[in-house]
Short mmCIF file of C-alpha atoms in Angstrom, two decimals:
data_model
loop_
_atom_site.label_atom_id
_atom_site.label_comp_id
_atom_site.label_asym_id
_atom_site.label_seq_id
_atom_site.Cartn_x
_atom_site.Cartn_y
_atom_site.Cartn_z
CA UNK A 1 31.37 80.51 45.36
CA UNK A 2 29.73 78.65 48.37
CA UNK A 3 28.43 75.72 46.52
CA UNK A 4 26.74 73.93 49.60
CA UNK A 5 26.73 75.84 52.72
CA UNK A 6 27.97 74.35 55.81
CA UNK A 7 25.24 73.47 58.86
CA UNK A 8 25.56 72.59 62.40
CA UNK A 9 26.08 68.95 62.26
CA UNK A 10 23.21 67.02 63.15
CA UNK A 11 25.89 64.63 65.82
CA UNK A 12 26.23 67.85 67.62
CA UNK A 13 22.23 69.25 67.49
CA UNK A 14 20.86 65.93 69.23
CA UNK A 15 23.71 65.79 71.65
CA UNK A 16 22.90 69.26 72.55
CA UNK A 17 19.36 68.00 73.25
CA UNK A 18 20.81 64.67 74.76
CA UNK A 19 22.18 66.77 77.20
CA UNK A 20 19.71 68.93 78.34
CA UNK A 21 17.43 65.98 78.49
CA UNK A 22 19.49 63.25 80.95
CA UNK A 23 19.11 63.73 84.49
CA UNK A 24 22.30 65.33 85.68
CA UNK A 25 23.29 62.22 87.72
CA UNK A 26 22.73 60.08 84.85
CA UNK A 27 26.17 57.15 84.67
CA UNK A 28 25.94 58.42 81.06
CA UNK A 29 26.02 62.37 81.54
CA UNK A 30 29.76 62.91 81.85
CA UNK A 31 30.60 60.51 78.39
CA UNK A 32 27.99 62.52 75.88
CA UNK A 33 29.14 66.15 77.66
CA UNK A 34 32.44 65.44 76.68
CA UNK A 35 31.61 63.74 72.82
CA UNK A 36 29.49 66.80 72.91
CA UNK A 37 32.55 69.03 73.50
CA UNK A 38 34.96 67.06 71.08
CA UNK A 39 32.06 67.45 68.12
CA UNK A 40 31.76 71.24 69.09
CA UNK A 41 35.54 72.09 68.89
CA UNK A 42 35.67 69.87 65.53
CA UNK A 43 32.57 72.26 63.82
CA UNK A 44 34.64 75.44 65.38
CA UNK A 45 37.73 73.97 63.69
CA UNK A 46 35.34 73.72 60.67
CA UNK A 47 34.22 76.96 60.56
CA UNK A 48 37.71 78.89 60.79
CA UNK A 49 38.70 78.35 57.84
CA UNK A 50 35.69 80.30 56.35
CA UNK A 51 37.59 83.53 56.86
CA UNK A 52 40.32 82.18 54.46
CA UNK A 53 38.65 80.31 51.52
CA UNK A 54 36.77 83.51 50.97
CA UNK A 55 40.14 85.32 49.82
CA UNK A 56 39.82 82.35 46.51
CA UNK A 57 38.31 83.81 43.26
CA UNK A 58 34.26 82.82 43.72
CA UNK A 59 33.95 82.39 39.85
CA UNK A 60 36.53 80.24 39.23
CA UNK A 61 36.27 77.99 43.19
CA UNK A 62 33.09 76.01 43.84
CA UNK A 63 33.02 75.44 47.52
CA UNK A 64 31.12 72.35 49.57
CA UNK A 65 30.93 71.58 52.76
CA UNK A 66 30.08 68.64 55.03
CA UNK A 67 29.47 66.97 51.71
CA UNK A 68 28.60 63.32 52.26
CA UNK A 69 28.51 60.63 48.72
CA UNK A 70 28.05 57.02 48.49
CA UNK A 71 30.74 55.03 46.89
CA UNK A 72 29.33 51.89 45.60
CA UNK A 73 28.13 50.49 49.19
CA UNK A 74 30.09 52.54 51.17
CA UNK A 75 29.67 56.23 52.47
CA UNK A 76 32.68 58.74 52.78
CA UNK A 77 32.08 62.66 54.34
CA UNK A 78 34.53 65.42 53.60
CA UNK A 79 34.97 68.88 55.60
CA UNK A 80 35.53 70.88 52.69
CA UNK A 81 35.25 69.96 48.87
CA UNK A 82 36.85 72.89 46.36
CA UNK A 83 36.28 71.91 42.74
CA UNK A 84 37.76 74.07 39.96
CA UNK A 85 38.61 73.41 36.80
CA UNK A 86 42.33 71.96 36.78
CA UNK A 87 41.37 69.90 40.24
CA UNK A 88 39.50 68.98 43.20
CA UNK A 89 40.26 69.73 46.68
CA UNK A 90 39.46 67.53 49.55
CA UNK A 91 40.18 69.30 53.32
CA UNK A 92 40.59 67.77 55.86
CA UNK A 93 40.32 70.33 59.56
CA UNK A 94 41.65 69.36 62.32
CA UNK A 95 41.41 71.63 65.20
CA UNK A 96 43.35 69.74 68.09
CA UNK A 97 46.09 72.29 70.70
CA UNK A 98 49.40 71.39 71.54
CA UNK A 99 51.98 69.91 69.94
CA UNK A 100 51.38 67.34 67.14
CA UNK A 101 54.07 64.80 65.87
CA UNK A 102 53.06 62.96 62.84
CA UNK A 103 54.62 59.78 63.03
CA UNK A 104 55.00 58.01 59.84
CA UNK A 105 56.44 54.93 60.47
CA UNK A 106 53.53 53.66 62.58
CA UNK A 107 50.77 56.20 60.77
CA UNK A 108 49.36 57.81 63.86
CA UNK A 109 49.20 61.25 65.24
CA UNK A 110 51.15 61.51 69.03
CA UNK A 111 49.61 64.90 70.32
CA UNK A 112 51.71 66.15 73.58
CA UNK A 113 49.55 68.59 75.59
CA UNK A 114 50.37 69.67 79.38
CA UNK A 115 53.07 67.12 79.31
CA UNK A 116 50.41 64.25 78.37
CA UNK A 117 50.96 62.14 75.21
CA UNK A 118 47.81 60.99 73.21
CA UNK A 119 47.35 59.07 70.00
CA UNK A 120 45.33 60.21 67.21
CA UNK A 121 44.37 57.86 63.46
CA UNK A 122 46.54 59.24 60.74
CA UNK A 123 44.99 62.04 58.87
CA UNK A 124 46.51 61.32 56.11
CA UNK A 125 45.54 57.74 55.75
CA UNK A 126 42.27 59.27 55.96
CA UNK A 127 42.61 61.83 52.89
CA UNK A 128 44.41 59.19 51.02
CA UNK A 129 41.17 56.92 51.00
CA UNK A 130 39.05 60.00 50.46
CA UNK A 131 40.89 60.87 47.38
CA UNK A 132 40.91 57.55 45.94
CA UNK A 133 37.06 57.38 47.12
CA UNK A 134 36.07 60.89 45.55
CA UNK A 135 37.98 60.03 42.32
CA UNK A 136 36.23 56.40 41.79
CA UNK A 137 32.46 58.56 42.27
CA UNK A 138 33.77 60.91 39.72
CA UNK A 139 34.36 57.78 37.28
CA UNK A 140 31.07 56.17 38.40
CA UNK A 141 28.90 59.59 37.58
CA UNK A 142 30.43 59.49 34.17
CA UNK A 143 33.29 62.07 34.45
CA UNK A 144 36.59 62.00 32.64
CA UNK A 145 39.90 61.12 35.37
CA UNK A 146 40.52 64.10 37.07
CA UNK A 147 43.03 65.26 39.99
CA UNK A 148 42.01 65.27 43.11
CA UNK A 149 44.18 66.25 45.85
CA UNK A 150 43.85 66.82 49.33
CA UNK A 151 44.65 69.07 52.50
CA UNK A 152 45.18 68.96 56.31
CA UNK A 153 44.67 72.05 58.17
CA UNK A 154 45.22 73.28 61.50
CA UNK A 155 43.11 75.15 62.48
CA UNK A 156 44.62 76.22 66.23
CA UNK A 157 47.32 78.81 65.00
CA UNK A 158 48.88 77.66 68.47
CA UNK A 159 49.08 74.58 67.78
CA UNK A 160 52.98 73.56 67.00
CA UNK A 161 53.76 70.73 64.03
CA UNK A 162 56.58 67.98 63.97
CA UNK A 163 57.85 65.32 62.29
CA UNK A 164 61.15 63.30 62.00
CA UNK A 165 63.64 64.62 59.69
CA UNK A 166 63.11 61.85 57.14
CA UNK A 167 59.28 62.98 56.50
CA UNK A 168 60.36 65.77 54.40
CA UNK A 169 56.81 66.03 52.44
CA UNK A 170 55.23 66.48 55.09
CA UNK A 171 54.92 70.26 54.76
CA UNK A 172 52.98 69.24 51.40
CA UNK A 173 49.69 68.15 53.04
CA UNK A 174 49.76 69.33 56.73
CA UNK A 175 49.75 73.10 56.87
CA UNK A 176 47.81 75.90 59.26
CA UNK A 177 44.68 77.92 58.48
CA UNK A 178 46.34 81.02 57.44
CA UNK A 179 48.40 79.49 55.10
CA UNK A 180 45.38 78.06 52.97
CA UNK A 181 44.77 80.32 50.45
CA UNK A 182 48.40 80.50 49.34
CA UNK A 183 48.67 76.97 49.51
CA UNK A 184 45.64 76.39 46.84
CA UNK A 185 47.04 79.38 44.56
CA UNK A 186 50.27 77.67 44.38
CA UNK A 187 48.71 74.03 43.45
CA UNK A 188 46.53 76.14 40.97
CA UNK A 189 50.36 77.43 39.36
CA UNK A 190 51.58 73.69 39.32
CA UNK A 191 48.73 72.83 37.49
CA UNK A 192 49.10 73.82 34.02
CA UNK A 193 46.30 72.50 32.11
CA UNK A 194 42.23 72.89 32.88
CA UNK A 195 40.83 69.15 32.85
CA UNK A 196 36.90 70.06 32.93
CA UNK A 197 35.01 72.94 30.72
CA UNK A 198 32.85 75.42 32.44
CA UNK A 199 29.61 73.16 31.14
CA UNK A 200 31.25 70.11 33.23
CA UNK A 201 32.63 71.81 35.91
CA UNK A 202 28.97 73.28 36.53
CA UNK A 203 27.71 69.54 35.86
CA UNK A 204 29.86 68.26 38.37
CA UNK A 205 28.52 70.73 40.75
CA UNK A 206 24.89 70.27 40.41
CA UNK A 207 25.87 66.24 40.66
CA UNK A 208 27.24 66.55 43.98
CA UNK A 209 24.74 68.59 45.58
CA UNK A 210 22.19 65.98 44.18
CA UNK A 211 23.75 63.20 45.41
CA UNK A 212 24.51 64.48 48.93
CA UNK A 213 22.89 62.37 51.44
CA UNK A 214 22.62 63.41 54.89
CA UNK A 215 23.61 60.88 57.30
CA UNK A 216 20.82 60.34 60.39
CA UNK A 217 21.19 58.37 63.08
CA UNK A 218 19.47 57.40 66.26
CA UNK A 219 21.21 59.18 69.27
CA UNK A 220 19.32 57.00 72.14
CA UNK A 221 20.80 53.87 70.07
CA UNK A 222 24.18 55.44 69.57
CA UNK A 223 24.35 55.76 73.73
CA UNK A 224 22.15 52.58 74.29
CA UNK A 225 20.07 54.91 76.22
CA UNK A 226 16.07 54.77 76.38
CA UNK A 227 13.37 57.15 76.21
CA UNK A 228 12.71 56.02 80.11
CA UNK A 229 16.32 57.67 80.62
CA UNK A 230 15.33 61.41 79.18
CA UNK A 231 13.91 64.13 81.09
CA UNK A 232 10.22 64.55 79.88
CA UNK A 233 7.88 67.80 80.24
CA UNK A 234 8.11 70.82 78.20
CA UNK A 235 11.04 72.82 79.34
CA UNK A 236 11.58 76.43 80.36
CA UNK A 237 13.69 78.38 78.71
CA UNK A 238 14.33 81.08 81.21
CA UNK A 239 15.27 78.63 83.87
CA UNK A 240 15.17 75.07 82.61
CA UNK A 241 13.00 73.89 84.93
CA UNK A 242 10.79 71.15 83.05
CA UNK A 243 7.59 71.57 85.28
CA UNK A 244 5.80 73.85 82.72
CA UNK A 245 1.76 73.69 82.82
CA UNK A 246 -0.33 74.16 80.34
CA UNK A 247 -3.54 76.46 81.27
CA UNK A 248 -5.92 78.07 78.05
CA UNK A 249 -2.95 77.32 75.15
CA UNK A 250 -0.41 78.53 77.58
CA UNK A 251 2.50 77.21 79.05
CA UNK A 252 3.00 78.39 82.70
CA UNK A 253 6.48 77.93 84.78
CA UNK A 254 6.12 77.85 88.69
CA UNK A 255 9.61 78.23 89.74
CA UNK A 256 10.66 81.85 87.39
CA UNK A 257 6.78 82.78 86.86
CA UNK A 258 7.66 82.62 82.57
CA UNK A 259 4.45 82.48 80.59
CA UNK A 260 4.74 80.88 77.00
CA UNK A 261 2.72 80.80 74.15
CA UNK A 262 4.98 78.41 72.17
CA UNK A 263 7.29 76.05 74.52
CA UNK A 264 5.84 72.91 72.89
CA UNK A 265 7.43 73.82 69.86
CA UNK A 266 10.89 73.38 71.35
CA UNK A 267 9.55 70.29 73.46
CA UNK A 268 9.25 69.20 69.48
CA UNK A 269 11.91 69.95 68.63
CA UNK A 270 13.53 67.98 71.12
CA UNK A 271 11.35 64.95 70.39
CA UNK A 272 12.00 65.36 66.97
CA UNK A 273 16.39 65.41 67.35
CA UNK A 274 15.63 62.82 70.52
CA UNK A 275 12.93 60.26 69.19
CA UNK A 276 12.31 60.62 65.56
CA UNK A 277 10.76 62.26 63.00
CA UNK A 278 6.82 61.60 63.27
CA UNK A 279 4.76 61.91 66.67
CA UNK A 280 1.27 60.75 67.72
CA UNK A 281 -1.10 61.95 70.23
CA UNK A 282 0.23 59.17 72.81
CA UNK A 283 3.46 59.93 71.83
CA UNK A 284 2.86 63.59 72.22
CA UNK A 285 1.31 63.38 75.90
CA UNK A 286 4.04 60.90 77.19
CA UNK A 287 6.34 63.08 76.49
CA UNK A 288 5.02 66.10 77.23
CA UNK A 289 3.22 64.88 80.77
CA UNK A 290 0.11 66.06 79.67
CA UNK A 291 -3.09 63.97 80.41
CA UNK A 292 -5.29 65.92 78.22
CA UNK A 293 -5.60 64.53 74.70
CA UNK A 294 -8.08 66.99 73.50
CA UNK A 295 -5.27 69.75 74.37
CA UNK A 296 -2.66 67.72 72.64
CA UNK A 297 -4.75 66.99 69.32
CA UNK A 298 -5.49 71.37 69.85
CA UNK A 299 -1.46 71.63 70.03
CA UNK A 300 -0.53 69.07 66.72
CA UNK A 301 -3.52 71.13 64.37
CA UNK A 302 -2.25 74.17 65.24
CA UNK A 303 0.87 74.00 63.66
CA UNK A 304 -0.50 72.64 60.28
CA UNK A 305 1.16 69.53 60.46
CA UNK A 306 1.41 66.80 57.15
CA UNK A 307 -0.25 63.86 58.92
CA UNK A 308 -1.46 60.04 58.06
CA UNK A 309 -3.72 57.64 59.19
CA UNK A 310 -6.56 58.40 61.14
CA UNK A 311 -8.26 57.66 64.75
CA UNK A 312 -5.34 56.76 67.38
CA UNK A 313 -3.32 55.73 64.57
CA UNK A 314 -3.03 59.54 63.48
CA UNK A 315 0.75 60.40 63.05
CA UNK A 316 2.10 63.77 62.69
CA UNK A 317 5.51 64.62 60.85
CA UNK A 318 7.87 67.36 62.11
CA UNK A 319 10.56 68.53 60.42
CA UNK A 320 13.18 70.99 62.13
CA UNK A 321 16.33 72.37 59.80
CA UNK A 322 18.65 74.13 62.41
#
């Protein structure tokens, strides 16, 4: 069973907003269009292997994604957790086209695509510290030792794997997306005995989605950008023109003629992803262009907002979950 359903990560919501917010000219555009593009094809990579982890038994597979725990002072994320029973499962997705040579004498990944070489870190230096991370939180939260084992997968079916003859194990931990669910079943035949009772197994479960923490981060920081770099204004969303006017608690756009009852709310939403998580009337009417700050107080009450403080110092929370 789906034990923590996979989202849209939140790297790839606010660079979505990034985007649509920099002037197109901006020195900066062409660097977060193309992290924005990497981050896309990585949650696409994510997602295709949906189709096979739902051939696994649900009763006896507990299934988490973009899980994200805290050893000791340090934070590790996985793709894909599977716990069961007899072990755990750590994948590891890599969706990346061409031809991939995993080079194990100087642990990197040499992708050759249109006759260009690139260099890649090691995945499996990564799933190696991920195991031995997942298995010291399992001894920290009180849980007896238990296997833990992990996966990369391909997810391009295109995308051709190599080695040198020497790295004969290879085929152990690299494999492609259709070749998943076999993979697990025959790990589940190797493993004999059943380490963790259903009352554990179902402990360990409810442990892990507690102590999920999702990482946050600022994007402007990230890019060393500004708000004085972003677009501001409510946008259109017929024509993206960011000129919209508000006239008796509507939003009017002059270039396509669109009439909106509720732009602000995805102006909001891009403050929210852009700036942070509360917003004050200022705030609100900086970002917005709107001189009125009768008509912004009007906007901020009508969606019921949680608030604190009072006078100027009022401060609004938002709260979007894409």
């Amino acid at each position: 069973m789906i034990a923590k359903q996979r989202n849209v990560p939140l790297a790839v919501l606010k660079l979505r907003v990034l985007a649509r917010r920099l002037p197109e000219n901006h020195p900066k555009m062409a660097f977060i269009i193309n992290d924005l593009k990497k981050r896309e094809a990585g949650y696409k990579g994510e997602c295709s292997i949906d189709y096979p982890l739902g051939f696994l038994e649900p009763e006896s597979h507990f299934i988490f994604h973009d899980v994200r725990l805290q050893d000791q002072a340090r934070f590790f994320q996985l793709d894909t957790l599977i716990m069961t029973k007899k072990f755990g499962l750590i994948i590891e997705v890599k969706n990346i086209t061409g031809m991939l040579f995993f080079d194990h004498h100087f642990n990197q990944l040499i992708r050759t695509k249109d006759g260009v070489e690139s260099a890649f870190p090691d995945p499996l230096i990564q799933v190696s510290r991920q195991e031995e991370q997942l298995k010291n939180w399992f001894l920290e939260h009180g849980f007896p030792a238990f296997p833990i084992l992990s996966l990369i997968v391909i997810s391009n079916p295109q995308t051709i794997i190599r080695t040198s003859p020497e790295n004969r194990k290879l085929h152990f931990k690299v494999i492609h997306r259709d070749a998943l669910p076999a993979k697990i079943k025959q790990i589940e035949h190797a493993m004999k005995e059943s380490i963790l009772d259903d009352k554990v197994l179902k402990k360990a479960v409810r442990v892990i989605n507690k102590q999920h923490i999702d990482a946050d981060f600022s994007i402007l920081e990230r890019y060393s950008l500004t708000e004085e770099d972003l677009i501001k204004g409510v946008i259109c969303g017929n024509c993206n023109s960011h000129r919209l006017l508000r006239r008796h608690s509507t939003w009017f756009c002059n270039q396509c003629g669109l009439s909106s009852k509720e732009a602000h709310i995805h102006a909001l939403r891009d403050y929210f992803y852009l700036i942070g998580p509360t917003i004050t009337n200022r705030q609100l009417r900086d970002f917005f262009n709107l001189s009125s700050a009768s008509a912004a107080t009007r906007i901020l009450q009508s969606l019921n907002l949680t608030s604190s403080g009072v006078n100027k110092g009022r401060a609004y929370s938002l709260f979007f979950d894409d």
